[in-house]
Structures are given as C-alpha cells and as structure tokens.
Amino acid sequence: MAASDLVNLSALLDDAQCFALVRQHRWPEGARCPVCDSGAVIRDGHDDTQPYRQRYRCKACSGRFDDLTGTVLAGHHQPLRVWVLCLYFMGLNLSNRQIALELGLDASDVQAMTEQLRRGLVAKAPEVELKGEVEIDEVYVVAGHKGQPAAVAKRGGSDVVAGWQARRAAARWRRTSHPFSA
Ligand SMILES: [Zn+2]
C-alpha cells in the first residue's frame, strides 16, 4: 500500500471512534480516576477543542481528568487517529519501518511511538509506574545481588539471572499483548 492510499485510510477513521476505542481499552469496565483509582466518576462535559474527548470528575477525590489524561497519547503532536493506526499496524506485526512507510512518518518517530505503546497506554501515569512489576523485580534482583553476593553465589548466579529474565519476558508479554491496559 502506498502512503497516498493511507491518507484515505486515515481519513476514514473519525475522532469519535478513536476516542471510543481508547476508552474501551483503557477502561473496559467503566472510567476510573487515574489519581485515586475510584470508579465513582461522573462525566463532566467534553474538551474545548476536541469535542469527542470526554471529561470526568472523580467523586472520591474531586480530581478532574479526561480520556487521554496520563496516557502516552496526551499532548502528543501526532493526531489520535495516527496513534490508533500505528497500534493497528503493530497488531499486524508490521515493522517500525513498514509502519513509517504506511503512515508517511519518519522511522525514528514511529520507533518512539511503538516503544511508548508497548510500554502501555498509561505508562506515563506515575501511579501505574509504581505498580510496574518489571521495575520492582529488577530493583529487587539487583539489590539482592548487591547486598548478599555470597548468598547469590551460593544459590548460583545463573539461576537468579534466569528467573529475572523469565519475569522480564512475562512482563514484556503482558505489555505487548495488552497495549491499552495499565
Ligand atoms: Zn479520584
């Protein structure tokens, strides 16, 4: 497919569908507050410049947020539909280079986008980073190794590394398999 065909494909996606898709994947069971994780949220109008971007107010902490708050899609210079298409192509296992070709973007831009999407849609949100099992596992393994080199050597360093790699692989699987989930 040539880049010129893709312009048409991109035009077929409307913003309403894109935002609905983000909501569906981010909050399959209804919107939750990104600050306190409460499900007691009420709709609170729409974004001033993006009419399909739903705003919410949290009844628990009075926080305000919208569909993209705390996601990698917020405040990015690429339109939402480009991100959605990028995600779609990632699902088809296209390489960064192929995606760049299809979207008419620089390969470096696409690489940054796919890396962000693989880390998860809401990877930028601090409370999600705190829950990240990968980081916690890595810190734990490194700290254990530093603090108890003898114990690590006794147990066999390769076992520790193997376990660590297995956890990393599992975490990577979770991230890449569920790009929209936290
Ligand atoms: Zn809240």
PDB file of C-alpha atoms and ligand atoms in Angstrom:
ATOM      1  CA  MET A   1       0.000   0.000   0.000  1.00  0.00           C
ATOM      2  CA  ALA A   2       1.406   3.387  -0.903  1.00  0.00           C
ATOM      3  CA  ALA A   3       1.479   6.254   1.551  1.00  0.00           C
ATOM      4  CA  SER A   4      -1.029   8.104  -0.563  1.00  0.00           C
ATOM      5  CA  ASP A   5      -3.603   5.326  -0.054  1.00  0.00           C
ATOM      6  CA  LEU A   6      -3.024   5.571   3.652  1.00  0.00           C
ATOM      7  CA  VAL A   7      -4.109   9.176   3.722  1.00  0.00           C
ATOM      8  CA  ASN A   8      -7.527   7.929   2.683  1.00  0.00           C
ATOM      9  CA  LEU A   9      -7.493   5.172   5.293  1.00  0.00           C
ATOM     10  CA  SER A  10      -6.626   7.703   7.969  1.00  0.00           C
ATOM     11  CA  ALA A  11      -9.477   9.916   6.822  1.00  0.00           C
ATOM     12  CA  LEU A  12     -11.913   7.034   7.274  1.00  0.00           C
ATOM     13  CA  LEU A  13     -11.248   6.982  10.985  1.00  0.00           C
ATOM     14  CA  ASP A  14     -13.241   9.597  12.812  1.00  0.00           C
ATOM     15  CA  ASP A  15     -12.310  11.065  16.162  1.00  0.00           C
ATOM     16  CA  ALA A  16     -15.452   9.737  17.832  1.00  0.00           C
ATOM     17  CA  GLN A  17     -14.407   6.171  17.019  1.00  0.00           C
ATOM     18  CA  CYS A  18     -10.827   6.776  18.088  1.00  0.00           C
ATOM     19  CA  PHE A  19     -11.807   8.123  21.491  1.00  0.00           C
ATOM     20  CA  ALA A  20     -14.359   5.341  21.937  1.00  0.00           C
ATOM     21  CA  LEU A  21     -11.618   2.809  21.201  1.00  0.00           C
ATOM     22  CA  VAL A  22      -9.275   4.398  23.724  1.00  0.00           C
ATOM     23  CA  ARG A  23     -11.998   4.362  26.398  1.00  0.00           C
ATOM     24  CA  GLN A  24     -12.927   0.782  25.651  1.00  0.00           C
ATOM     25  CA  HIS A  25      -9.368  -0.467  26.011  1.00  0.00           C
ATOM     26  CA  ARG A  26      -8.345   1.778  28.858  1.00  0.00           C
ATOM     27  CA  TRP A  27     -11.464   1.247  30.966  1.00  0.00           C
ATOM     28  CA  PRO A  28     -13.296  -1.909  29.773  1.00  0.00           C
ATOM     29  CA  GLU A  29     -15.461  -1.760  32.916  1.00  0.00           C
ATOM     30  CA  GLY A  30     -16.058   1.972  33.017  1.00  0.00           C
ATOM     31  CA  ALA A  31     -13.888   5.016  33.635  1.00  0.00           C
ATOM     32  CA  ARG A  32     -11.707   5.082  36.745  1.00  0.00           C
ATOM     33  CA  CYS A  33      -9.937   8.012  38.345  1.00  0.00           C
ATOM     34  CA  PRO A  34      -6.243   7.978  37.325  1.00  0.00           C
ATOM     35  CA  VAL A  35      -5.322   9.617  40.646  1.00  0.00           C
ATOM     36  CA  CYS A  36      -7.136   7.549  43.286  1.00  0.00           C
ATOM     37  CA  ASP A  37      -8.433   4.647  41.119  1.00  0.00           C
ATOM     38  CA  SER A  38     -12.014   5.196  42.248  1.00  0.00           C
ATOM     39  CA  GLY A  39     -14.764   4.057  39.919  1.00  0.00           C
ATOM     40  CA  ALA A  40     -17.071   6.766  41.259  1.00  0.00           C
ATOM     41  CA  VAL A  41     -16.615   9.178  38.407  1.00  0.00           C
ATOM     42  CA  ILE A  42     -19.139  11.303  36.571  1.00  0.00           C
ATOM     43  CA  ARG A  43     -18.964  12.698  33.086  1.00  0.00           C
ATOM     44  CA  ASP A  44     -18.144  16.356  33.040  1.00  0.00           C
ATOM     45  CA  GLY A  45     -18.536  17.686  29.530  1.00  0.00           C
ATOM     46  CA  HIS A  46     -16.042  17.491  26.716  1.00  0.00           C
ATOM     47  CA  ASP A  47     -12.720  19.005  25.815  1.00  0.00           C
ATOM     48  CA  ASP A  48     -12.960  22.549  24.479  1.00  0.00           C
ATOM     49  CA  THR A  49     -11.077  21.834  21.265  1.00  0.00           C
ATOM     50  CA  GLN A  50     -11.709  18.077  20.858  1.00  0.00           C
ATOM     51  CA  PRO A  51     -15.481  17.522  21.044  1.00  0.00           C
ATOM     52  CA  TYR A  52     -15.240  13.714  21.414  1.00  0.00           C
ATOM     53  CA  ARG A  53     -12.686  13.816  24.231  1.00  0.00           C
ATOM     54  CA  GLN A  54     -14.807  13.090  27.303  1.00  0.00           C
ATOM     55  CA  ARG A  55     -14.014  14.857  30.570  1.00  0.00           C
ATOM     56  CA  TYR A  56     -14.695  13.355  34.006  1.00  0.00           C
ATOM     57  CA  ARG A  57     -14.806  14.367  37.632  1.00  0.00           C
ATOM     58  CA  CYS A  58     -13.952  11.968  40.434  1.00  0.00           C
ATOM     59  CA  LYS A  59     -16.468  11.969  43.275  1.00  0.00           C
ATOM     60  CA  ALA A  60     -13.919  10.432  45.651  1.00  0.00           C
ATOM     61  CA  CYS A  61     -11.015  12.865  45.305  1.00  0.00           C
ATOM     62  CA  SER A  62     -12.647  15.642  43.228  1.00  0.00           C
ATOM     63  CA  GLY A  63      -9.913  15.156  40.619  1.00  0.00           C
ATOM     64  CA  ARG A  64     -10.614  16.063  37.032  1.00  0.00           C
ATOM     65  CA  PHE A  65      -9.357  14.078  34.073  1.00  0.00           C
ATOM     66  CA  ASP A  66     -10.293  13.090  30.528  1.00  0.00           C
ATOM     67  CA  ASP A  67      -9.984  10.174  28.133  1.00  0.00           C
ATOM     68  CA  LEU A  68      -6.293  10.824  27.495  1.00  0.00           C
ATOM     69  CA  THR A  69      -5.119  12.083  30.886  1.00  0.00           C
ATOM     70  CA  GLY A  70      -1.997  10.222  31.905  1.00  0.00           C
ATOM     71  CA  THR A  71      -1.689   8.334  28.629  1.00  0.00           C
ATOM     72  CA  VAL A  72       1.080   8.447  26.074  1.00  0.00           C
ATOM     73  CA  LEU A  73      -1.479   9.961  23.710  1.00  0.00           C
ATOM     74  CA  ALA A  74      -1.932  13.154  25.716  1.00  0.00           C
ATOM     75  CA  GLY A  75      -0.278  16.256  24.368  1.00  0.00           C
ATOM     76  CA  HIS A  76       1.488  14.452  21.566  1.00  0.00           C
ATOM     77  CA  HIS A  77       1.926  16.180  18.263  1.00  0.00           C
ATOM     78  CA  GLN A  78       0.503  13.246  16.299  1.00  0.00           C
ATOM     79  CA  PRO A  79      -3.277  13.159  15.929  1.00  0.00           C
ATOM     80  CA  LEU A  80      -5.057  10.392  17.793  1.00  0.00           C
ATOM     81  CA  ARG A  81      -6.012   8.615  14.572  1.00  0.00           C
ATOM     82  CA  VAL A  82      -2.327   8.230  13.676  1.00  0.00           C
ATOM     83  CA  TRP A  83      -1.709   6.552  17.029  1.00  0.00           C
ATOM     84  CA  VAL A  84      -4.687   4.282  16.520  1.00  0.00           C
ATOM     85  CA  LEU A  85      -3.444   3.288  13.076  1.00  0.00           C
ATOM     86  CA  CYS A  86       0.033   2.740  14.468  1.00  0.00           C
ATOM     87  CA  LEU A  87      -1.420   0.419  17.082  1.00  0.00           C
ATOM     88  CA  TYR A  88      -3.400  -1.381  14.422  1.00  0.00           C
ATOM     89  CA  PHE A  89      -0.284  -1.953  12.337  1.00  0.00           C
ATOM     90  CA  MET A  90       1.600  -3.150  15.404  1.00  0.00           C
ATOM     91  CA  GLY A  91      -1.162  -5.733  15.833  1.00  0.00           C
ATOM     92  CA  LEU A  92      -0.441  -6.884  12.283  1.00  0.00           C
ATOM     93  CA  ASN A  93       3.229  -7.301  13.249  1.00  0.00           C
ATOM     94  CA  LEU A  94       4.455  -4.678  10.828  1.00  0.00           C
ATOM     95  CA  SER A  95       7.981  -3.435  11.473  1.00  0.00           C
ATOM     96  CA  ASN A  96       8.653   0.157  12.507  1.00  0.00           C
ATOM     97  CA  ARG A  97       9.988   0.773   9.027  1.00  0.00           C
ATOM     98  CA  GLN A  98       6.841  -0.573   7.378  1.00  0.00           C
ATOM     99  CA  ILE A  99       4.607   1.418   9.718  1.00  0.00           C
ATOM    100  CA  ALA A 100       6.601   4.569   8.981  1.00  0.00           C
ATOM    101  CA  LEU A 101       6.130   3.931   5.289  1.00  0.00           C
ATOM    102  CA  GLU A 102       2.392   3.376   5.668  1.00  0.00           C
ATOM    103  CA  LEU A 103       1.865   6.415   7.864  1.00  0.00           C
ATOM    104  CA  GLY A 104       4.227   8.666   5.933  1.00  0.00           C
ATOM    105  CA  LEU A 105       6.257   9.359   9.074  1.00  0.00           C
ATOM    106  CA  ASP A 106       9.947   9.262   9.962  1.00  0.00           C
ATOM    107  CA  ALA A 107      11.111   5.858  11.141  1.00  0.00           C
ATOM    108  CA  SER A 108      12.509   7.479  14.287  1.00  0.00           C
ATOM    109  CA  ASP A 109       9.106   8.975  15.113  1.00  0.00           C
ATOM    110  CA  VAL A 110       7.425   5.621  14.640  1.00  0.00           C
ATOM    111  CA  GLN A 111      10.031   3.892  16.761  1.00  0.00           C
ATOM    112  CA  ALA A 112       9.326   6.318  19.607  1.00  0.00           C
ATOM    113  CA  MET A 113       5.581   5.758  19.203  1.00  0.00           C
ATOM    114  CA  THR A 114       5.740   1.964  19.158  1.00  0.00           C
ATOM    115  CA  GLU A 115       8.087   1.934  22.161  1.00  0.00           C
ATOM    116  CA  GLN A 116       5.624   4.050  24.097  1.00  0.00           C
ATOM    117  CA  LEU A 117       2.663   1.937  23.053  1.00  0.00           C
ATOM    118  CA  ARG A 118       4.469  -1.268  24.034  1.00  0.00           C
ATOM    119  CA  ARG A 119       5.113   0.142  27.485  1.00  0.00           C
ATOM    120  CA  GLY A 120       1.351   0.590  27.774  1.00  0.00           C
ATOM    121  CA  LEU A 121      -1.143   3.260  27.037  1.00  0.00           C
ATOM    122  CA  VAL A 122      -0.969   4.752  30.502  1.00  0.00           C
ATOM    123  CA  ALA A 123       2.726   4.125  31.117  1.00  0.00           C
ATOM    124  CA  LYS A 124       3.277   7.806  31.705  1.00  0.00           C
ATOM    125  CA  ALA A 125       0.997   7.905  34.736  1.00  0.00           C
ATOM    126  CA  PRO A 126       3.089   7.819  37.936  1.00  0.00           C
ATOM    127  CA  GLU A 127       0.703   5.538  39.853  1.00  0.00           C
ATOM    128  CA  VAL A 128       0.966   2.958  37.081  1.00  0.00           C
ATOM    129  CA  GLU A 129       4.749   3.068  37.156  1.00  0.00           C
ATOM    130  CA  LEU A 130       4.643   2.310  40.860  1.00  0.00           C
ATOM    131  CA  LYS A 131       2.658  -0.824  40.116  1.00  0.00           C
ATOM    132  CA  GLY A 132       5.084  -1.930  37.393  1.00  0.00           C
ATOM    133  CA  GLU A 133       6.205  -5.419  38.260  1.00  0.00           C
ATOM    134  CA  VAL A 134       9.153  -5.265  35.879  1.00  0.00           C
ATOM    135  CA  GLU A 135      10.849  -2.369  37.604  1.00  0.00           C
ATOM    136  CA  ILE A 136      10.199  -3.766  41.063  1.00  0.00           C
ATOM    137  CA  ASP A 137      11.600  -7.158  40.077  1.00  0.00           C
ATOM    138  CA  GLU A 138      14.712  -5.640  38.594  1.00  0.00           C
ATOM    139  CA  VAL A 139      15.352  -3.467  41.615  1.00  0.00           C
ATOM    140  CA  TYR A 140      14.800  -6.454  43.887  1.00  0.00           C
ATOM    141  CA  VAL A 141      17.226  -8.674  41.984  1.00  0.00           C
ATOM    142  CA  VAL A 142      19.906  -6.027  41.735  1.00  0.00           C
ATOM    143  CA  ALA A 143      19.529  -5.068  45.390  1.00  0.00           C
ATOM    144  CA  GLY A 144      19.665  -8.719  46.454  1.00  0.00           C
ATOM    145  CA  HIS A 145      22.776  -9.250  44.425  1.00  0.00           C
ATOM    146  CA  LYS A 146      24.486  -6.193  45.840  1.00  0.00           C
ATOM    147  CA  GLY A 147      23.519  -6.833  49.425  1.00  0.00           C
ATOM    148  CA  GLN A 148      24.200 -10.567  49.566  1.00  0.00           C
ATOM    149  CA  PRO A 149      26.800 -11.503  46.998  1.00  0.00           C
ATOM    150  CA  ALA A 150      27.728 -14.654  48.921  1.00  0.00           C
ATOM    151  CA  ALA A 151      24.141 -15.908  49.071  1.00  0.00           C
ATOM    152  CA  VAL A 152      23.694 -15.183  45.400  1.00  0.00           C
ATOM    153  CA  ALA A 153      26.894 -17.009  44.527  1.00  0.00           C
ATOM    154  CA  LYS A 154      25.841 -19.974  46.705  1.00  0.00           C
ATOM    155  CA  ARG A 155      22.458 -20.248  45.032  1.00  0.00           C
ATOM    156  CA  GLY A 156      24.089 -19.916  41.648  1.00  0.00           C
ATOM    157  CA  GLY A 157      24.030 -16.580  39.926  1.00  0.00           C
ATOM    158  CA  SER A 158      22.719 -18.072  36.711  1.00  0.00           C
ATOM    159  CA  ASP A 159      19.508 -19.182  38.455  1.00  0.00           C
ATOM    160  CA  VAL A 160      18.913 -15.651  39.615  1.00  0.00           C
ATOM    161  CA  VAL A 161      19.527 -14.284  36.162  1.00  0.00           C
ATOM    162  CA  ALA A 162      17.296 -16.929  34.592  1.00  0.00           C
ATOM    163  CA  GLY A 163      14.459 -16.095  36.977  1.00  0.00           C
ATOM    164  CA  TRP A 164      14.903 -12.436  36.340  1.00  0.00           C
ATOM    165  CA  GLN A 165      14.840 -12.958  32.582  1.00  0.00           C
ATOM    166  CA  ALA A 166      11.727 -15.108  32.856  1.00  0.00           C
ATOM    167  CA  ARG A 167       9.952 -12.384  34.805  1.00  0.00           C
ATOM    168  CA  ARG A 168      11.082  -9.781  32.312  1.00  0.00           C
ATOM    169  CA  ALA A 169       9.821 -11.908  29.440  1.00  0.00           C
ATOM    170  CA  ALA A 170       6.487 -12.406  31.185  1.00  0.00           C
ATOM    171  CA  ALA A 171       6.172  -8.715  31.850  1.00  0.00           C
ATOM    172  CA  ARG A 172       7.057  -7.932  28.281  1.00  0.00           C
ATOM    173  CA  TRP A 173       4.408 -10.349  27.128  1.00  0.00           C
ATOM    174  CA  ARG A 174       1.826  -8.631  29.295  1.00  0.00           C
ATOM    175  CA  ARG A 175       2.833  -5.248  27.944  1.00  0.00           C
ATOM    176  CA  THR A 176       2.877  -6.161  24.295  1.00  0.00           C
ATOM    177  CA  SER A 177      -0.246  -8.298  24.482  1.00  0.00           C
ATOM    178  CA  HIS A 178      -2.306  -5.611  26.166  1.00  0.00           C
ATOM    179  CA  PRO A 179      -1.020  -2.318  24.837  1.00  0.00           C
ATOM    180  CA  PHE A 180      -4.049  -0.411  26.069  1.00  0.00           C
ATOM    181  CA  SER A 181      -4.244  -1.821  29.570  1.00  0.00           C
ATOM    182  CA  ALA A 182      -2.443  -0.371  32.526  1.00  0.00           C
TER     183      ALA A 182
HETATM  184 ZN    ZN B   1     -10.082  10.249  42.321  1.00  0.00          ZN
END
